[in-house]
Amino acid sequence: MALRGRRVVLGVAGGIAAYKAVELCRRLVDAGAWVSPVLTEDATRFIGALTFSALASEPARTSLFGGPEPIPHTRLGQSADLVIVAPATAKLLGKYAAGISDDLLSATLLATRAPVLVAPAMHTEMWEHAAVQENLATLRRRGVHVVDPESGRLAGGDVGEGRLADPSRIVAAAEALLSRGRDLAGVRVLVTAGGTREAIDPVRFVGNRSSGKMGYAVAEVASGRGAVVTLVSTQSRPVSESINVVAVESAEDMHREVLARFGDVDVVVMAAAVADFRPKVIAGEKLKKREGVPEVVLEPTPDILGALGESKGAQLLVGFAAETERLREHAADKLARKHLDLIVANDVSAADAGFEVDTNRAVLLDSSGAVEETPLLSKVALAGVILDQVAARLGLPPEGHP
Ligand code: C5P
């Protein structure tokens, strides 16, 4: 449904799976999309541009130059609702991650603000190569969507991971992306992210393992769904331009910046791992080893959520509880103590959830008890689950986002 009437640039890079892009092209047209194919020069060695021209909504393009339009990449990039690259080869992913734009497809990828969906396909050795995986991680971080390859038969009789995803999966991912709702349009969301650093002296601090990934995911997903997002963060990770980032370091800084903005927001998601204690005295100069082992006396930091809970009006407060035991019990207690509307509890003792990794598994609780228990999800997907709960509590209708 979501593809009907939407403009899709279908990029085809030069791999053996290029022939499957023909089927994908046909399915996208059948779903009602206006499909503009763009083939790399290498792709034309595997499959003819004429085939795409015959099936797509307009003739296939293969070059930045020589066509009727003087600057085809900007027109294609600006008018697209979605850009799909299938197959995305190691070379194409490398160029895209590095920002190289030496042909029509790579230039179009840089010239678009539309969502981009890449479907990689290559031999297993290439797929597993650190360079390819790092390029993909970079692209993912920038918001590029990936339909992972499948395992199966590859060119040359080999078998393994790296086979282009079935066209039906790529069409489904495209549908899901385009039907993503803007159910949070205009909602003012403040998100905190990262672990705070509490200074011991000018060079040392007391910190924790939080990477900030969960908070960044909430900020990005909320922004994608139309929210006006302020991100108060101790980390400097890449983030969409639409997000207003306020850099902080300590719990004290975060407390100040969050409270100053509290009156102007509708929702606060405290994903930051705020230190509970800080050194009572911060040495003015670097502590010298020769002066012996220093005694660091700790004192409590301000409880930001606690303060928000005390002074809250109509705002919705979402907290996190990172626990290593008795998850629900501790989380329910925190929810009540801090006057929260929702708490996201995760078990940080698991290797695949919580700190530093890209995945998480959580129990969401409100004052009535557990409302949702998630399986292991990417932090981006978990952000979606949390924001669904937020939207429901704000009385906003769901809009069919994935
Ligand atoms: O540290 P604790 O497990 O109690 O943190 C639970 C929630 O409280 C988190 O959402 C965290 O961001 C928030 N918190 C806070 N101020 C603190 C400590 C934690 O707002 N000083």
Short mmCIF file of C-alpha atoms and ligand atoms in Angstrom, two decimals:
data_model
loop_
_atom_site.label_atom_id
_atom_site.label_comp_id
_atom_site.label_asym_id
_atom_site.label_seq_id
_atom_site.Cartn_x
_atom_site.Cartn_y
_atom_site.Cartn_z
CA MET A 1 0.00 0.00 0.00
CA ALA A 2 2.64 2.47 1.09
CA LEU A 3 4.49 2.19 -2.23
CA ARG A 4 1.52 3.39 -4.28
CA GLY A 5 2.34 6.63 -6.03
CA ARG A 6 5.76 6.94 -4.35
CA ARG A 7 8.93 7.70 -6.28
CA VAL A 8 11.53 5.01 -5.84
CA VAL A 9 15.05 5.18 -7.25
CA LEU A 10 16.19 1.60 -7.76
CA GLY A 11 19.99 1.50 -7.78
CA VAL A 12 21.58 -1.62 -9.21
CA ALA A 13 25.28 -2.27 -8.60
CA GLY A 14 27.50 -4.70 -10.45
CA GLY A 15 27.13 -8.14 -8.96
CA ILE A 16 25.77 -11.43 -10.17
CA ALA A 17 22.57 -10.80 -8.18
CA ALA A 18 21.81 -7.84 -10.49
CA TYR A 19 19.48 -10.13 -12.44
CA LYS A 20 17.25 -10.39 -9.35
CA ALA A 21 16.84 -6.62 -9.37
CA VAL A 22 14.73 -7.09 -12.49
CA GLU A 23 12.18 -9.03 -10.45
CA LEU A 24 12.40 -6.42 -7.69
CA CYS A 25 11.79 -3.66 -10.23
CA ARG A 26 8.70 -5.42 -11.52
CA ARG A 27 7.33 -5.97 -8.02
CA LEU A 28 7.85 -2.34 -7.06
CA VAL A 29 5.98 -1.24 -10.20
CA ASP A 30 3.23 -3.76 -9.43
CA ALA A 31 2.94 -2.25 -5.95
CA GLY A 32 2.19 1.09 -7.57
CA ALA A 33 5.57 2.82 -7.19
CA TRP A 34 7.09 5.10 -9.81
CA VAL A 35 10.42 3.37 -10.33
CA SER A 36 13.49 5.13 -11.74
CA PRO A 37 16.28 2.60 -12.29
CA VAL A 38 19.91 3.65 -12.01
CA LEU A 39 22.52 1.09 -13.04
CA THR A 40 26.23 1.35 -12.39
CA GLU A 41 28.53 0.68 -15.31
CA ASP A 42 29.48 -2.64 -13.71
CA ALA A 43 25.80 -3.59 -13.40
CA THR A 44 25.39 -3.24 -17.16
CA ARG A 45 27.96 -6.04 -17.57
CA PHE A 46 25.55 -8.37 -15.80
CA ILE A 47 22.20 -7.12 -17.03
CA GLY A 48 20.99 -4.83 -19.80
CA ALA A 49 19.66 -1.36 -19.08
CA LEU A 50 17.00 -2.07 -21.68
CA THR A 51 15.44 -4.76 -19.48
CA PHE A 52 14.88 -2.22 -16.71
CA SER A 53 13.70 0.43 -19.16
CA ALA A 54 11.06 -2.00 -20.39
CA LEU A 55 9.76 -2.81 -16.90
CA ALA A 56 10.25 0.41 -14.92
CA SER A 57 8.29 3.65 -15.00
CA GLU A 58 10.96 5.50 -16.93
CA PRO A 59 14.09 4.62 -18.89
CA ALA A 60 17.04 3.30 -16.92
CA ARG A 61 19.92 5.70 -16.39
CA THR A 62 23.52 4.58 -16.37
CA SER A 63 25.59 7.75 -16.35
CA LEU A 64 25.94 11.20 -14.84
CA PHE A 65 26.66 12.53 -18.32
CA GLY A 66 25.25 12.32 -21.81
CA GLY A 67 21.55 12.12 -20.89
CA PRO A 68 18.95 14.82 -21.53
CA GLU A 69 19.23 16.22 -17.96
CA PRO A 70 22.33 18.26 -17.04
CA ILE A 71 22.33 17.15 -13.36
CA PRO A 72 20.33 13.91 -13.10
CA HIS A 73 21.60 12.93 -9.63
CA THR A 74 20.19 15.98 -7.85
CA ARG A 75 16.82 15.67 -9.55
CA LEU A 76 16.65 11.97 -8.78
CA GLY A 77 17.87 12.44 -5.21
CA GLN A 78 15.58 15.35 -4.42
CA SER A 79 12.43 13.87 -5.91
CA ALA A 80 12.82 10.37 -4.47
CA ASP A 81 10.64 9.15 -1.61
CA LEU A 82 12.93 6.17 -1.22
CA VAL A 83 16.22 4.97 -2.69
CA ILE A 84 16.80 1.22 -2.82
CA VAL A 85 20.15 -0.29 -3.78
CA ALA A 86 19.89 -3.96 -4.68
CA PRO A 87 22.28 -5.58 -5.01
CA ALA A 88 24.61 -3.36 -2.99
CA THR A 89 28.13 -4.63 -3.66
CA ALA A 90 31.14 -4.25 -1.36
CA LYS A 91 32.42 -1.54 -3.72
CA LEU A 92 29.16 0.41 -3.67
CA LEU A 93 28.91 0.23 0.14
CA GLY A 94 32.53 1.35 0.46
CA LYS A 95 31.99 4.32 -1.82
CA TYR A 96 28.77 5.30 -0.06
CA ALA A 97 30.34 5.07 3.41
CA ALA A 98 33.33 7.13 2.25
CA GLY A 99 31.18 9.74 0.52
CA ILE A 100 32.63 9.09 -2.92
CA SER A 101 30.35 10.15 -5.75
CA ASP A 102 32.01 9.16 -9.00
CA ASP A 103 29.01 7.82 -10.87
CA LEU A 104 25.27 8.45 -11.09
CA LEU A 105 24.22 5.99 -8.37
CA SER A 106 26.81 7.05 -5.78
CA ALA A 107 26.11 10.73 -6.53
CA THR A 108 22.35 10.17 -6.15
CA LEU A 109 22.93 8.51 -2.77
CA LEU A 110 24.69 11.63 -1.53
CA ALA A 111 22.15 13.95 -3.13
CA THR A 112 19.11 12.52 -1.41
CA ARG A 113 17.46 13.11 1.94
CA ALA A 114 14.99 10.30 1.33
CA PRO A 115 15.36 7.09 3.31
CA VAL A 116 17.84 4.68 1.76
CA LEU A 117 17.52 0.91 1.85
CA VAL A 118 20.49 -1.21 0.83
CA ALA A 119 20.37 -4.93 0.16
CA PRO A 120 23.96 -6.21 0.17
CA ALA A 121 24.98 -9.22 -1.89
CA MET A 122 28.45 -10.67 -2.21
CA HIS A 123 30.54 -13.73 -1.49
CA THR A 124 30.71 -14.81 2.15
CA GLU A 125 34.39 -13.89 2.51
CA MET A 126 33.69 -10.38 1.28
CA TRP A 127 30.52 -10.05 3.37
CA GLU A 128 32.40 -11.04 6.52
CA HIS A 129 35.39 -8.81 5.80
CA ALA A 130 35.92 -6.18 8.48
CA ALA A 131 36.01 -3.41 5.86
CA VAL A 132 32.54 -4.30 4.58
CA GLN A 133 31.09 -4.73 8.07
CA GLU A 134 32.59 -1.46 9.24
CA ASN A 135 31.25 0.38 6.20
CA LEU A 136 27.81 -1.08 6.89
CA ALA A 137 28.04 -0.08 10.55
CA THR A 138 28.89 3.47 9.45
CA LEU A 139 25.94 3.54 7.06
CA ARG A 140 23.59 2.12 9.70
CA ARG A 141 24.74 4.76 12.14
CA ARG A 142 23.87 7.39 9.56
CA GLY A 143 20.36 6.00 9.32
CA VAL A 144 20.71 3.82 6.21
CA HIS A 145 18.42 0.79 6.38
CA VAL A 146 19.83 -2.61 5.57
CA VAL A 147 18.08 -5.75 4.36
CA ASP A 148 20.62 -8.35 5.39
CA PRO A 149 21.61 -11.00 2.89
CA GLU A 150 20.55 -14.60 3.22
CA SER A 151 22.47 -17.83 3.31
CA GLY A 152 22.37 -20.08 0.30
CA ARG A 153 23.85 -20.71 -3.11
CA LEU A 154 26.25 -18.10 -4.40
CA ALA A 155 27.89 -17.62 -7.76
CA GLY A 156 30.50 -20.19 -8.80
CA GLY A 157 28.85 -23.05 -6.90
CA ASP A 158 29.75 -21.70 -3.46
CA VAL A 159 27.31 -21.82 -0.58
CA GLY A 160 27.19 -19.37 2.32
CA GLU A 161 25.95 -16.08 3.64
CA GLY A 162 25.85 -13.20 1.21
CA ARG A 163 22.99 -14.07 -1.12
CA LEU A 164 20.77 -11.13 -2.00
CA ALA A 165 17.62 -11.04 0.14
CA ASP A 166 14.58 -12.34 -1.65
CA PRO A 167 12.85 -9.51 -3.58
CA SER A 168 9.73 -10.03 -1.46
CA ARG A 169 11.75 -9.16 1.68
CA ILE A 170 13.12 -6.03 0.02
CA VAL A 171 9.64 -4.93 -1.07
CA ALA A 172 8.32 -5.59 2.46
CA ALA A 173 11.14 -3.50 3.97
CA ALA A 174 10.39 -0.70 1.49
CA GLU A 175 6.68 -0.82 2.37
CA ALA A 176 7.50 -0.71 6.07
CA LEU A 177 9.83 2.26 5.65
CA LEU A 178 7.37 4.28 3.62
CA SER A 179 4.47 3.56 5.93
CA ARG A 180 6.42 4.76 8.93
CA GLY A 181 4.11 7.19 10.65
CA ARG A 182 4.79 10.64 11.96
CA ASP A 183 2.63 9.99 14.98
CA LEU A 184 4.86 12.12 17.22
CA ALA A 185 4.66 15.19 14.96
CA GLY A 186 5.23 18.30 17.03
CA VAL A 187 5.63 16.43 20.33
CA ARG A 188 8.54 17.94 22.28
CA VAL A 189 10.78 15.16 23.54
CA LEU A 190 13.85 15.55 25.72
CA VAL A 191 16.17 12.55 25.76
CA THR A 192 19.29 12.07 27.86
CA ALA A 193 22.07 9.74 26.78
CA GLY A 194 25.39 8.37 27.94
CA GLY A 195 27.14 7.88 31.22
CA THR A 196 28.04 10.94 33.22
CA ARG A 197 31.65 11.65 34.13
CA GLU A 198 32.35 12.86 37.62
CA ALA A 199 35.70 14.56 37.91
CA ILE A 200 38.32 13.46 40.43
CA ASP A 201 40.88 15.94 39.14
CA PRO A 202 41.34 17.74 35.76
CA VAL A 203 42.24 14.47 33.97
CA ARG A 204 40.50 11.68 35.89
CA PHE A 205 36.87 10.88 36.40
CA VAL A 206 34.50 8.31 37.86
CA GLY A 207 32.39 6.93 35.02
CA ASN A 208 30.39 3.96 33.85
CA ARG A 209 30.04 1.70 30.83
CA SER A 210 27.10 3.41 29.16
CA SER A 211 27.72 4.05 25.44
CA GLY A 212 24.72 6.31 24.92
CA LYS A 213 23.44 4.08 22.09
CA MET A 214 20.01 3.55 23.63
CA GLY A 215 19.41 7.27 24.13
CA TYR A 216 20.63 8.11 20.64
CA ALA A 217 18.29 5.47 19.21
CA VAL A 218 15.32 6.97 21.09
CA ALA A 219 16.28 10.46 19.88
CA GLU A 220 16.63 9.36 16.24
CA VAL A 221 13.45 7.32 16.15
CA ALA A 222 11.44 10.07 17.87
CA SER A 223 12.80 12.61 15.40
CA GLY A 224 11.97 10.30 12.49
CA ARG A 225 8.40 10.10 13.80
CA GLY A 226 8.12 13.89 13.78
CA ALA A 227 9.00 14.81 17.37
CA VAL A 228 10.96 17.95 18.19
CA VAL A 229 13.92 16.37 19.93
CA THR A 230 16.48 17.75 22.35
CA LEU A 231 19.24 15.35 23.25
CA VAL A 232 21.22 16.08 26.41
CA SER A 233 24.23 13.86 26.02
CA THR A 234 27.62 13.07 27.48
CA GLN A 235 28.65 11.41 24.20
CA SER A 236 29.47 12.87 20.81
CA ARG A 237 28.03 10.33 18.42
CA PRO A 238 26.83 11.30 14.93
CA VAL A 239 23.22 12.42 14.99
CA SER A 240 20.61 13.78 12.55
CA GLU A 241 20.71 17.52 11.99
CA SER A 242 17.11 17.91 13.13
CA ILE A 243 18.07 16.92 16.70
CA ASN A 244 19.14 19.69 19.06
CA VAL A 245 22.15 18.36 20.98
CA VAL A 246 23.19 19.79 24.34
CA ALA A 247 26.60 18.52 25.41
CA VAL A 248 27.13 17.82 29.10
CA GLU A 249 29.64 15.92 31.18
CA SER A 250 28.61 15.50 34.80
CA ALA A 251 25.35 14.68 36.59
CA GLU A 252 25.36 18.26 37.83
CA ASP A 253 25.53 19.61 34.21
CA MET A 254 22.82 17.22 33.09
CA HIS A 255 20.61 18.15 36.05
CA ARG A 256 20.96 21.84 35.19
CA GLU A 257 20.33 21.45 31.44
CA VAL A 258 17.39 19.06 31.83
CA LEU A 259 15.62 21.07 34.53
CA ALA A 260 16.05 24.29 32.55
CA ARG A 261 14.16 22.72 29.65
CA PHE A 262 11.58 20.70 31.57
CA GLY A 263 8.84 23.34 31.35
CA ASP A 264 9.07 23.37 27.54
CA VAL A 265 8.76 19.66 26.80
CA ASP A 266 6.00 17.06 26.70
CA VAL A 267 8.09 13.95 27.27
CA VAL A 268 11.39 13.17 29.01
CA VAL A 269 13.19 9.91 28.32
CA MET A 270 16.05 9.53 30.79
CA ALA A 271 18.20 6.96 29.02
CA ALA A 272 21.40 8.39 30.51
CA ALA A 273 23.33 6.36 33.04
CA VAL A 274 23.68 9.11 35.58
CA ALA A 275 26.32 8.46 38.21
CA ASP A 276 24.80 8.10 41.64
CA PHE A 277 27.96 9.28 43.40
CA ARG A 278 30.68 11.80 42.65
CA PRO A 279 33.89 12.80 44.37
CA LYS A 280 33.12 15.27 47.13
CA VAL A 281 36.18 17.32 46.32
CA ILE A 282 37.59 17.85 42.80
CA ALA A 283 41.33 18.43 42.95
CA GLY A 284 42.31 21.62 41.13
CA GLU A 285 45.50 20.06 39.77
CA LYS A 286 46.29 16.55 38.59
CA LEU A 287 46.86 14.33 41.61
CA LYS A 288 50.48 13.25 41.73
CA LYS A 289 51.42 9.60 42.07
CA ARG A 290 54.37 10.40 44.28
CA GLU A 291 52.03 11.95 46.81
CA GLY A 292 50.55 8.51 47.49
CA VAL A 293 47.20 6.84 46.91
CA PRO A 294 44.51 9.50 47.18
CA GLU A 295 41.42 8.92 49.25
CA VAL A 296 38.41 9.79 47.14
CA VAL A 297 35.36 10.51 49.26
CA LEU A 298 32.08 10.25 47.38
CA GLU A 299 28.83 12.13 47.82
CA PRO A 300 25.46 11.63 46.09
CA THR A 301 24.71 13.37 42.79
CA PRO A 302 21.40 15.14 42.23
CA ASP A 303 18.68 12.68 41.27
CA ILE A 304 17.48 14.21 38.01
CA LEU A 305 14.45 11.99 37.48
CA GLY A 306 13.54 12.33 41.12
CA ALA A 307 13.57 16.12 40.74
CA LEU A 308 11.50 15.92 37.54
CA GLY A 309 9.03 13.59 39.25
CA GLU A 310 8.61 16.06 42.10
CA SER A 311 7.92 19.05 39.89
CA LYS A 312 6.13 17.42 36.99
CA GLY A 313 2.94 18.75 35.50
CA ALA A 314 1.47 17.10 32.41
CA GLN A 315 4.83 15.80 31.19
CA LEU A 316 5.34 12.12 30.60
CA LEU A 317 8.38 10.74 32.39
CA VAL A 318 10.19 7.65 31.16
CA GLY A 319 13.08 6.21 33.14
CA PHE A 320 15.44 3.31 32.67
CA ALA A 321 16.50 0.72 35.18
CA ALA A 322 19.70 -1.15 34.49
CA GLU A 323 19.74 -4.05 36.90
CA THR A 324 21.71 -7.20 37.42
CA GLU A 325 19.15 -9.01 39.61
CA ARG A 326 15.47 -8.88 40.66
CA LEU A 327 14.76 -6.77 37.58
CA ARG A 328 11.02 -6.21 37.88
CA GLU A 329 11.04 -5.63 41.59
CA HIS A 330 13.77 -2.98 41.46
CA ALA A 331 12.20 -1.33 38.43
CA ALA A 332 8.73 -1.17 39.97
CA ASP A 333 10.22 0.36 43.09
CA LYS A 334 12.09 2.99 41.03
CA LEU A 335 8.94 3.78 39.04
CA ALA A 336 6.99 4.52 42.19
CA ARG A 337 9.77 6.37 44.01
CA LYS A 338 10.51 8.69 41.09
CA HIS A 339 6.85 9.24 40.04
CA LEU A 340 7.49 7.85 36.55
CA ASP A 341 4.87 7.05 33.93
CA LEU A 342 6.94 4.28 32.42
CA ILE A 343 10.16 2.46 33.21
CA VAL A 344 12.28 0.43 30.82
CA ALA A 345 14.04 -2.27 32.78
CA ASN A 346 16.90 -4.20 31.31
CA ASP A 347 19.17 -6.86 32.66
CA VAL A 348 22.69 -5.57 32.09
CA SER A 349 24.32 -8.78 33.24
CA ALA A 350 23.46 -10.43 29.88
CA ALA A 351 26.21 -10.21 27.24
CA ASP A 352 23.85 -9.29 24.42
CA ALA A 353 21.81 -6.63 26.22
CA GLY A 354 22.43 -3.36 27.95
CA PHE A 355 25.71 -1.49 27.97
CA GLU A 356 27.84 -0.95 24.86
CA VAL A 357 26.16 -3.51 22.54
CA ASP A 358 23.68 -2.67 19.76
CA THR A 359 20.96 -4.93 21.12
CA ASN A 360 18.78 -4.88 24.16
CA ARG A 361 15.98 -6.83 25.80
CA ALA A 362 13.63 -5.07 28.17
CA VAL A 363 10.56 -5.19 30.33
CA LEU A 364 8.41 -2.06 30.21
CA LEU A 365 6.45 -1.34 33.35
CA ASP A 366 3.96 1.26 34.44
CA SER A 367 2.18 1.65 37.73
CA SER A 368 -0.23 -1.16 36.79
CA GLY A 369 2.67 -3.61 36.38
CA ALA A 370 4.48 -5.07 33.36
CA VAL A 371 3.03 -3.75 30.13
CA GLU A 372 5.39 -5.29 27.63
CA GLU A 373 8.29 -7.71 27.60
CA THR A 374 10.42 -7.55 24.48
CA PRO A 375 12.60 -10.20 22.88
CA LEU A 376 16.20 -9.32 22.03
CA LEU A 377 15.88 -6.28 19.75
CA SER A 378 18.18 -3.76 18.16
CA LYS A 379 18.27 -0.61 20.26
CA VAL A 380 16.56 1.18 17.38
CA ALA A 381 13.70 -1.33 17.43
CA LEU A 382 13.43 -1.09 21.22
CA ALA A 383 13.29 2.70 20.86
CA GLY A 384 10.27 2.15 18.60
CA VAL A 385 8.57 0.00 21.24
CA ILE A 386 9.19 2.62 23.95
CA LEU A 387 7.87 5.41 21.72
CA ASP A 388 4.77 3.35 20.87
CA GLN A 389 4.04 3.29 24.60
CA VAL A 390 4.72 7.03 24.84
CA ALA A 391 2.42 7.77 21.87
CA ALA A 392 -0.34 5.61 23.38
CA ARG A 393 -0.05 7.46 26.71
CA LEU A 394 -0.23 10.80 24.90
CA GLY A 395 -3.41 9.57 23.26
CA LEU A 396 -1.91 9.65 19.77
CA PRO A 397 -3.29 7.21 17.23
CA PRO A 398 -0.82 4.66 15.84
CA GLU A 399 0.10 5.25 12.21
CA GLY A 400 1.38 1.90 11.14
CA HIS A 401 5.10 2.44 11.56
CA PRO A 402 7.08 -0.79 11.57
O1 C5P B 1 20.64 4.99 38.79
P1 C5P B 1 19.24 4.42 38.70
O2 C5P B 1 19.24 2.96 38.34
O3 C5P B 1 18.36 4.79 39.85
O4 C5P B 1 18.65 5.14 37.39
C1 C5P B 1 17.35 4.94 36.97
C2 C5P B 1 16.88 6.09 36.15
O5 C5P B 1 17.13 7.30 36.87
C3 C5P B 1 17.54 6.28 34.81
O6 C5P B 1 16.53 6.66 33.90
C4 C5P B 1 18.54 7.39 35.03
O7 C5P B 1 18.72 8.16 33.86
C5 C5P B 1 17.88 8.20 36.13
N1 C5P B 1 18.80 8.85 37.07
C6 C5P B 1 18.67 10.21 37.28
N2 C5P B 1 19.51 10.85 38.16
C7 C5P B 1 20.42 10.14 38.86
C8 C5P B 1 20.54 8.76 38.68
C9 C5P B 1 19.72 8.14 37.78
O8 C5P B 1 17.84 10.84 36.66
N3 C5P B 1 21.21 10.78 39.71
#
